[in-house]
PDB file of C-alpha atoms in Angstrom:
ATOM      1  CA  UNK A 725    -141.500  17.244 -78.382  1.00 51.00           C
ATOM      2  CA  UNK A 726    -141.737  18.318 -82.165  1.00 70.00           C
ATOM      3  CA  UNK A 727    -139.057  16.170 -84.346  1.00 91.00           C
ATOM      4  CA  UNK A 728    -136.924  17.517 -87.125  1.00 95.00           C
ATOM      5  CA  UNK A 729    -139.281  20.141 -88.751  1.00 96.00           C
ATOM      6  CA  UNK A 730    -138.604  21.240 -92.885  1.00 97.00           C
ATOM      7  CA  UNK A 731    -140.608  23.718 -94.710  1.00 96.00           C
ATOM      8  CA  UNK A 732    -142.258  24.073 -97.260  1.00 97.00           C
ATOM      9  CA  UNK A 733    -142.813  20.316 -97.817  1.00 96.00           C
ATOM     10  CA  UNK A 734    -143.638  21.454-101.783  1.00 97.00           C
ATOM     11  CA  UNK A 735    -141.982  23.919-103.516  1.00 97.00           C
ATOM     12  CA  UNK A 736    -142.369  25.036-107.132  1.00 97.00           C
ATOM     13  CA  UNK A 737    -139.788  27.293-108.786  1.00 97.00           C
ATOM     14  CA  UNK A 738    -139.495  28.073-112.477  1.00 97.00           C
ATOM     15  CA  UNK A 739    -135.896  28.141-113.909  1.00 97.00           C
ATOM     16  CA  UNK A 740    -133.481  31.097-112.830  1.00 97.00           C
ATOM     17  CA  UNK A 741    -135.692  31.663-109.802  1.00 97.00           C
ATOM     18  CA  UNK A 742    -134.362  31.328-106.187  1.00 98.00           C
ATOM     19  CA  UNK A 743    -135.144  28.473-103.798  1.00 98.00           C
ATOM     20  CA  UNK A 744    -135.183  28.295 -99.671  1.00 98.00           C
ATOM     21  CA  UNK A 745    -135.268  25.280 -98.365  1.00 98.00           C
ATOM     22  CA  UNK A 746    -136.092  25.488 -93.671  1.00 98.00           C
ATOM     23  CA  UNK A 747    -135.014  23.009 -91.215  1.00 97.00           C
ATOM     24  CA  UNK A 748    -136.008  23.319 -88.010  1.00 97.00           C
ATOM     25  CA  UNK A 749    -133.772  20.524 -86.043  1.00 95.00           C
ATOM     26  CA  UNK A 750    -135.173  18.789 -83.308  1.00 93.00           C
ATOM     27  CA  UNK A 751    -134.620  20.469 -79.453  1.00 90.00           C
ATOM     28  CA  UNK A 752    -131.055  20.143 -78.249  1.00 87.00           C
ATOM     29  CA  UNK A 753    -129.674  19.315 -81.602  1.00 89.00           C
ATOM     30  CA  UNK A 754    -126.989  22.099 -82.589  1.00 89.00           C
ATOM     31  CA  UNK A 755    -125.796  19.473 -85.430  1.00 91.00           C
ATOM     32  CA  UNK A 756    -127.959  19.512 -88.840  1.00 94.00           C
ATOM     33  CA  UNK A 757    -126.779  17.448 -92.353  1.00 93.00           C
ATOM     34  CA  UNK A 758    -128.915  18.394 -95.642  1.00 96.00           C
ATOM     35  CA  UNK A 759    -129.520  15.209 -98.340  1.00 95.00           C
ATOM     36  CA  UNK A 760    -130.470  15.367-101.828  1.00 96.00           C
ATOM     37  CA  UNK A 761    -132.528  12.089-103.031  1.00 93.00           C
ATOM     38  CA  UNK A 762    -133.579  11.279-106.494  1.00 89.00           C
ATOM     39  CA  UNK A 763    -136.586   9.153-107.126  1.00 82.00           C
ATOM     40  CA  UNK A 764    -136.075   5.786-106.279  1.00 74.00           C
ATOM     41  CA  UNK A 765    -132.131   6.210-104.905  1.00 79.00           C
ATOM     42  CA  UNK A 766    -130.499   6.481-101.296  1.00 82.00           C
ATOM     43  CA  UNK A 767    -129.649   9.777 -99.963  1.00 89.00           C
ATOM     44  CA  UNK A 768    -126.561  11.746-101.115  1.00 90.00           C
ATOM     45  CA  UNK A 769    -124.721  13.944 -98.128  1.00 89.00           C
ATOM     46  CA  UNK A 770    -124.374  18.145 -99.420  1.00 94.00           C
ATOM     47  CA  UNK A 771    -123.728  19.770 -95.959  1.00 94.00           C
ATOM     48  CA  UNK A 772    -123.070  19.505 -92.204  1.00 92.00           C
ATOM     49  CA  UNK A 773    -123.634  22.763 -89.963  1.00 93.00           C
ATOM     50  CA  UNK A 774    -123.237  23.561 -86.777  1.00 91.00           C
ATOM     51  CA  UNK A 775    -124.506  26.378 -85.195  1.00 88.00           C
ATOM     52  CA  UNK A 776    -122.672  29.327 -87.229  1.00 88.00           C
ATOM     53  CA  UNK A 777    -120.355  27.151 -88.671  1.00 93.00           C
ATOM     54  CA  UNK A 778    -120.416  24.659 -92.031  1.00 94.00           C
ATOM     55  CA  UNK A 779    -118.244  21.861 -91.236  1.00 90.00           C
ATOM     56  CA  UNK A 780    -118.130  20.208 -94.218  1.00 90.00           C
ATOM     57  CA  UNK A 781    -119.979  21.286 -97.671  1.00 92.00           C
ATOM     58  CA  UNK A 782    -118.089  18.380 -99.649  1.00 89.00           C
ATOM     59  CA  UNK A 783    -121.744  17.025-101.186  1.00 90.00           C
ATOM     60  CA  UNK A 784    -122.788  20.982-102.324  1.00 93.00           C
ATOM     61  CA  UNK A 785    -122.135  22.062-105.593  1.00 93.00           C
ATOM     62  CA  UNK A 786    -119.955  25.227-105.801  1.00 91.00           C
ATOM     63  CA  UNK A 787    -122.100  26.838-107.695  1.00 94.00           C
ATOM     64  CA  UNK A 788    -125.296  28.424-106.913  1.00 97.00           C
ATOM     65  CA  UNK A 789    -125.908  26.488-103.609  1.00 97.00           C
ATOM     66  CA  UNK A 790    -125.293  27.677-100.402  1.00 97.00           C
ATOM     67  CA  UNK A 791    -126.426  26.593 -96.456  1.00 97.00           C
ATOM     68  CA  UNK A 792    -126.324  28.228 -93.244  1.00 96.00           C
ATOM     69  CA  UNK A 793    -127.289  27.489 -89.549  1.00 95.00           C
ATOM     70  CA  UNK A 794    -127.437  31.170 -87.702  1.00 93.00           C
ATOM     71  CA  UNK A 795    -127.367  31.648 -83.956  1.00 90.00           C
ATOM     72  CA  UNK A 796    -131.096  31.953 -84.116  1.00 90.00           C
ATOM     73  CA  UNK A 797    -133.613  30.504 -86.205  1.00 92.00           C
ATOM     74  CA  UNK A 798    -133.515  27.359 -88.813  1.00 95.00           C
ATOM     75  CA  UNK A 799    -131.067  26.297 -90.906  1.00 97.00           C
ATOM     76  CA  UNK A 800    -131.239  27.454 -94.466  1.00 98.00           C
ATOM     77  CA  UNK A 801    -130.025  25.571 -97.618  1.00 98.00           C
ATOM     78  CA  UNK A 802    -130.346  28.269-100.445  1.00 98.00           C
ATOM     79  CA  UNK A 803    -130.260  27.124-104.401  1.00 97.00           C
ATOM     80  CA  UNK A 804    -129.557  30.350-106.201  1.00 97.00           C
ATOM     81  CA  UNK A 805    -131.223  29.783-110.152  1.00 97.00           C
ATOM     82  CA  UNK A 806    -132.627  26.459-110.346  1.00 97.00           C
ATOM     83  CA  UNK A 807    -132.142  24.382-112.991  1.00 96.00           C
ATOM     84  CA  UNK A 808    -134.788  20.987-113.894  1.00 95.00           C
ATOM     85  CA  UNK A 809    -131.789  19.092-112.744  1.00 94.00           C
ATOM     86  CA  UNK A 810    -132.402  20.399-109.097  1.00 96.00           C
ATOM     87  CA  UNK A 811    -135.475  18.811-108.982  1.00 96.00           C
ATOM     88  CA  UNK A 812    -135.366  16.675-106.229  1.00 96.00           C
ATOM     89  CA  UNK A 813    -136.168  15.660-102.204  1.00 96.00           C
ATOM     90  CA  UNK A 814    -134.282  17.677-100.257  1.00 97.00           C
ATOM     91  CA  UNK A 815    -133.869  16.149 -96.152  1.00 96.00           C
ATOM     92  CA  UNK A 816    -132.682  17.780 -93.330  1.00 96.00           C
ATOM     93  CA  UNK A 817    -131.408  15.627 -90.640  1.00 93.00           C
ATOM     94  CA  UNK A 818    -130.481  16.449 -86.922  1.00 92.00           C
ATOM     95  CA  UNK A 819    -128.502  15.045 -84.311  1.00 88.00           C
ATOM     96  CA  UNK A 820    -127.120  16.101 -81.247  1.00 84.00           C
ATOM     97  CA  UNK A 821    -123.495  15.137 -81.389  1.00 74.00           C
ATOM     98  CA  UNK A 822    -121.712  14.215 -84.498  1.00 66.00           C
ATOM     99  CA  UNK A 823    -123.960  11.606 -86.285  1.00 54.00           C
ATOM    100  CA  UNK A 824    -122.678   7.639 -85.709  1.00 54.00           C
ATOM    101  CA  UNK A 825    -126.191   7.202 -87.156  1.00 55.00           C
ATOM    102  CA  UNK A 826    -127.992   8.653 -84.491  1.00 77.00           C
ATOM    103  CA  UNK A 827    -130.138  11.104 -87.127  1.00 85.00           C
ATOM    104  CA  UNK A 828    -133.211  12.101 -87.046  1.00 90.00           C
ATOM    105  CA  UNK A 829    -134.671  12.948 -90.403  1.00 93.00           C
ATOM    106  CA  UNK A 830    -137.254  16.295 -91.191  1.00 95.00           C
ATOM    107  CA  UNK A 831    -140.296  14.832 -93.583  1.00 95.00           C
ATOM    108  CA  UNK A 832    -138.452  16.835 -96.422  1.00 96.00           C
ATOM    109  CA  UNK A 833    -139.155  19.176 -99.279  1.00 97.00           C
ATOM    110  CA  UNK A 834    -139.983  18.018-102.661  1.00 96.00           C
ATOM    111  CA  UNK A 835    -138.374  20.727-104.969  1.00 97.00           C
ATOM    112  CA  UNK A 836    -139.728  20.971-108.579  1.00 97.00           C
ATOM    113  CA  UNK A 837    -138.360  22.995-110.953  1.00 97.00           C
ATOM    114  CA  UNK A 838    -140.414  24.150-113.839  1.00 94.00           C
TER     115      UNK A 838
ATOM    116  CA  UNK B1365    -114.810   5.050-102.993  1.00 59.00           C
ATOM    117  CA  UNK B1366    -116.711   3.264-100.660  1.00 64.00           C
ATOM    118  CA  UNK B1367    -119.824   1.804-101.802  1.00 83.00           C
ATOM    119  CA  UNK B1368    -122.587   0.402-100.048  1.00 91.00           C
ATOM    120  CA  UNK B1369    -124.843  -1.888-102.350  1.00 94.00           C
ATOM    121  CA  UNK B1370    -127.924  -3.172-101.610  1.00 96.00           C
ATOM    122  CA  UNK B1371    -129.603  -5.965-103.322  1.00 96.00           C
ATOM    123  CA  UNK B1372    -132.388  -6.614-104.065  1.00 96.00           C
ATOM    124  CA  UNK B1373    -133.068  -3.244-105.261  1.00 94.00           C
ATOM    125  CA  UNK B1374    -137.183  -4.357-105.530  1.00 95.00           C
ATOM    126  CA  UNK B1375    -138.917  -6.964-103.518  1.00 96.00           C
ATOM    127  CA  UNK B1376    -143.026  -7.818-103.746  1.00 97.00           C
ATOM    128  CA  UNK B1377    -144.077 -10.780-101.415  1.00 96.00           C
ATOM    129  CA  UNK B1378    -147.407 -12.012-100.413  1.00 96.00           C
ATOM    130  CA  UNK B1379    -147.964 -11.271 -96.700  1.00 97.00           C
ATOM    131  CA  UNK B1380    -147.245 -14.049 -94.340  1.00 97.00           C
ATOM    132  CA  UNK B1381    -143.951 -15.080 -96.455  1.00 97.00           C
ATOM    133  CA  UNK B1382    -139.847 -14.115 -95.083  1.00 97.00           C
ATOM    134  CA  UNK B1383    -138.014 -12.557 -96.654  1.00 97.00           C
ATOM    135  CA  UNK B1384    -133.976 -11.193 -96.324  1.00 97.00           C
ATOM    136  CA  UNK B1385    -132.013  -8.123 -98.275  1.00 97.00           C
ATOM    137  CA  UNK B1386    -128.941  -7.266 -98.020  1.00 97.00           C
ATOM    138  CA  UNK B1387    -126.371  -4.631 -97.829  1.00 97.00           C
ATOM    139  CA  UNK B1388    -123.178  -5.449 -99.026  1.00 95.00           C
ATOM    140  CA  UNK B1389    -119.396  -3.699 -99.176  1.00 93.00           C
ATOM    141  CA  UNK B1390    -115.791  -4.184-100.176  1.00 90.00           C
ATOM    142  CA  UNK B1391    -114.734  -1.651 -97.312  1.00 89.00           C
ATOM    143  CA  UNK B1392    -115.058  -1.982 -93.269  1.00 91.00           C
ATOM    144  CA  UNK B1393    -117.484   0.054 -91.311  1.00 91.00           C
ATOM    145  CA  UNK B1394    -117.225   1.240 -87.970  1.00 88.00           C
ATOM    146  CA  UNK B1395    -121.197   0.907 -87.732  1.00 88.00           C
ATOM    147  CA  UNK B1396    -123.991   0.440 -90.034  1.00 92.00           C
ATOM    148  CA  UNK B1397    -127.663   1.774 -89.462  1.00 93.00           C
ATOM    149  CA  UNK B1398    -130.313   0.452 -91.035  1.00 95.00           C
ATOM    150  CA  UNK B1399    -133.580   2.854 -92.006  1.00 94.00           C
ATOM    151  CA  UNK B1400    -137.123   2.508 -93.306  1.00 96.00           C
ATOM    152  CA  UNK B1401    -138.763   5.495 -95.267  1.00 94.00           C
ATOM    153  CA  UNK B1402    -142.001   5.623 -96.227  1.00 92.00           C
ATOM    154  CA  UNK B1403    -143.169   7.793 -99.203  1.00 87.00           C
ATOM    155  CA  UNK B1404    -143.091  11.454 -99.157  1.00 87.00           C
ATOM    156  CA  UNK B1405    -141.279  11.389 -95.563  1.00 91.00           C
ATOM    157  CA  UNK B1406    -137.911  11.061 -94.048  1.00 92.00           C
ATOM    158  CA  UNK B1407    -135.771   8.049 -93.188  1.00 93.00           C
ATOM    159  CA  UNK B1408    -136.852   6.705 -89.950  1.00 93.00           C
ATOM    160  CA  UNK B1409    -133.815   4.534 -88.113  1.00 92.00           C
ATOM    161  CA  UNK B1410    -134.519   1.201 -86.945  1.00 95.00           C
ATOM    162  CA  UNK B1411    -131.626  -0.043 -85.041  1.00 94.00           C
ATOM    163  CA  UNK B1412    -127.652   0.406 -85.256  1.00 91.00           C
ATOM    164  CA  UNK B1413    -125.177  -2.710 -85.220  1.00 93.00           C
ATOM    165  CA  UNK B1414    -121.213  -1.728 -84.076  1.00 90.00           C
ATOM    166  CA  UNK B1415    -119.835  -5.301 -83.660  1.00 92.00           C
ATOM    167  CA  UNK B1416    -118.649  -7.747 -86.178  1.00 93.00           C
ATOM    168  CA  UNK B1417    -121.310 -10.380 -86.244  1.00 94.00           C
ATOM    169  CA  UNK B1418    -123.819  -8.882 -84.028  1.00 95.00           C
ATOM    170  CA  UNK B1419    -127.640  -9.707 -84.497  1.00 97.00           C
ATOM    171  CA  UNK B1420    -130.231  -7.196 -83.119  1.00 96.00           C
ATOM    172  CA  UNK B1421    -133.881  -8.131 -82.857  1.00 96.00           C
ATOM    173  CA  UNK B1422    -136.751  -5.563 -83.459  1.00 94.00           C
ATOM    174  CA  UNK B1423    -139.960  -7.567 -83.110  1.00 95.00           C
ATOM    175  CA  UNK B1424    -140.345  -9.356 -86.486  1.00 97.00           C
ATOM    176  CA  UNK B1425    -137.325  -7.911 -87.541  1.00 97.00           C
ATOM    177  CA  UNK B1426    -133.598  -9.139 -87.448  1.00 97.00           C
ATOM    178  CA  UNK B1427    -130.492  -7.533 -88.402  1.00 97.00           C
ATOM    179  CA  UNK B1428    -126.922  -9.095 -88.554  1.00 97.00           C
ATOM    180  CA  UNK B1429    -123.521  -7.360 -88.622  1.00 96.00           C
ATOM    181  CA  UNK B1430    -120.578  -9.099 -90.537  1.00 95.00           C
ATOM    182  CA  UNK B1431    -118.018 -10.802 -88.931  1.00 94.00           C
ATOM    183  CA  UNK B1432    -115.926  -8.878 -91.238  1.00 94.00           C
ATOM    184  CA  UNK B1433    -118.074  -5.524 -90.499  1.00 93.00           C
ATOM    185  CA  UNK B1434    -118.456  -5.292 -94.388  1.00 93.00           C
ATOM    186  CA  UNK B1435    -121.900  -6.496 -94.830  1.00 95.00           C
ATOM    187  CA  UNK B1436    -125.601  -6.577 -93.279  1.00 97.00           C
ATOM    188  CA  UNK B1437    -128.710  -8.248 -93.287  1.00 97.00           C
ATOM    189  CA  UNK B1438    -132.790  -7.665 -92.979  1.00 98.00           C
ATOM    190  CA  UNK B1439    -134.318 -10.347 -92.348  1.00 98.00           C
ATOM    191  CA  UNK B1440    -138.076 -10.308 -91.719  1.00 97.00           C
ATOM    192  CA  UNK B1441    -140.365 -13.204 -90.606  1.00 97.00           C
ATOM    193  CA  UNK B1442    -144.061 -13.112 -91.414  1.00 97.00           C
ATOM    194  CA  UNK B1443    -144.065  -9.854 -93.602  1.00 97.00           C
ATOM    195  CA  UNK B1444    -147.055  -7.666 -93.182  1.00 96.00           C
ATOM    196  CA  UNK B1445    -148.560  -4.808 -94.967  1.00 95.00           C
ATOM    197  CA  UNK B1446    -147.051  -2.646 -92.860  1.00 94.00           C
ATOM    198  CA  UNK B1447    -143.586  -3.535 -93.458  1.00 96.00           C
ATOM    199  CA  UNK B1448    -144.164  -2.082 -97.098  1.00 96.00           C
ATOM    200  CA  UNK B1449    -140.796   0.999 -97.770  1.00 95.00           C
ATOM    201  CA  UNK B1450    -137.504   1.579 -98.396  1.00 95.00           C
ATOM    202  CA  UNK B1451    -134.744   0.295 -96.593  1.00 96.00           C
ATOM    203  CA  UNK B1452    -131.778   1.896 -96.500  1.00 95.00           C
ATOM    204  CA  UNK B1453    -128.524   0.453 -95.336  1.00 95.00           C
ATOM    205  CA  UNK B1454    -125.721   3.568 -94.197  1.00 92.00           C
ATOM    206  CA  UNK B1455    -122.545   3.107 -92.931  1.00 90.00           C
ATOM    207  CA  UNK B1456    -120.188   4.897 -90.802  1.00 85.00           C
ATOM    208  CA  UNK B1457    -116.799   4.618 -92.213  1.00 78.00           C
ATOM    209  CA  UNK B1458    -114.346   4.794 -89.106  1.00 69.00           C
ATOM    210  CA  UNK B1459    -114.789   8.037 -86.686  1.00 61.00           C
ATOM    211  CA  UNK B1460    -116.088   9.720 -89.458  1.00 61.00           C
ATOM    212  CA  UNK B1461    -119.520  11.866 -89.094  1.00 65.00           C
ATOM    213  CA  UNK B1462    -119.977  10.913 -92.619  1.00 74.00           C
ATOM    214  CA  UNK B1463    -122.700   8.704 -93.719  1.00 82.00           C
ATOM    215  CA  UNK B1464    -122.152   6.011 -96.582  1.00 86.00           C
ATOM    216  CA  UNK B1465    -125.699   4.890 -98.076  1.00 89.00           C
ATOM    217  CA  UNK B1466    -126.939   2.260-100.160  1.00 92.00           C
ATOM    218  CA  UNK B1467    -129.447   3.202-102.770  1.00 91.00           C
ATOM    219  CA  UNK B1468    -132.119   1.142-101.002  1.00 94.00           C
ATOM    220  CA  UNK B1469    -134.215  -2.053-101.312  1.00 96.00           C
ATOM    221  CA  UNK B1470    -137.838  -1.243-102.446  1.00 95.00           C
ATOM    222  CA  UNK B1471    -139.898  -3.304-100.258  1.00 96.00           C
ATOM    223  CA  UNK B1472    -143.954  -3.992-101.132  1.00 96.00           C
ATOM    224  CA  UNK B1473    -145.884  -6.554 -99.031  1.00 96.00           C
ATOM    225  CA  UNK B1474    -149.277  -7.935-100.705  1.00 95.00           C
ATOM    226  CA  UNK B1475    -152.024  -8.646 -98.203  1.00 93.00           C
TER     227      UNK B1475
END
């Protein structure tokens, strides 16, 4: 019964490059949130998905970043040219209805941006 | 803006010792979750509180709910090693999906 499952957990990119960020939510779960957290802060909401469909992309910057959850497969949060100011923890979270605190966090990926 | 603020924002203790945060705001929540995360991994929940002045048990652990449903408390007897992480306080503000976090109290217990 695999949990909430991100990939990579490390990912280096060099300015102006691209970056893909997985999430794999856990079995039944058709509801998946993306956080950004900087070193020693709380998490800050970008996106809720549901399968197809973004709900609510209130926390993602307008630029550059983008997320989807397709019909198959993981849910994708794209950065489009990185910038040192993306470097960051990036979580995925799952749940099966809509949240009411009942997520369950991916182990995350650690983006650094050269 | 609702805030939720945590305090302290760092705690060391000797193991053995008690200890309380807290996770304070000027707005009303319909629930608050409280989570531990350990380094380089996600947020792990520990237990949800929904009514004002509520306290929830979890082994060594003990949470309390507001009267007011504006504030929370950690409380935990005997700290161990193992209790060493971040706590983080999140709120649900009404019927709202939306989480509201706290930046987290940094917790490290000496053995």
């Amino acid at each position: 019964n695999a949990g909430v499952m991100q990939n990579p957990r490390h990912l280096v990119r060099r300015r102006g490059q691209e970056a893909r960020l997985r999430c794999s939510p856990m079995k039944g779960h058709s509801h998946v949130y993306w956080y950004r957290q900087l070193p020693e802060e709380g998490l800050k909401f970008m996106v809720y998905l549901q399968k197809e469909n973004i709900i609510d992309e209130s926390g993602m910057p307008k630029e550059r970043f983008s997320a989807e959850f397709p019909k198959e497969g993981p849910s994708i949060l794209r950065i489009q040219q990185v910038v040192r100011g993306d470097s960051a923890a990036y979580f995925c979270a799952s749940s099966r209805g809509t949240a009411q605190g009942k997520l369950f966090f991916g182990s995350g990926t650690q983006l650094s941006v050269l | 803006t609702q805030l939720l603020e945590q305090s302290p924002q760092f705690l060391s203790i000797q193991e053995g010792e008690n200890l309380t945060v807290y996770c304070n705001s000027s707005s009303v929540f319909s629930s608050l979750q409280w989570y531990r995360q350990e380094p380089g991994e996600g947020p792990v929940l520990l237990v949800t509180v929904v009514t004002g002045g509520e306290v929830k048990k979890l082994k060594r652990l003990t949470f309390q709910f507001g009267d007011a449903r504006k504030d929370s408390s950690l409380h935990i007897t005997a700290a161990q090693p193992g209790d060493t992480g971040l706590y983080l306080c999140a709120g649900t503000p009404g019927s709202n999906y939306q989480l509201i976090w706290g930046a987290g109290t940094k917790l490290i217990i000496k053995p």
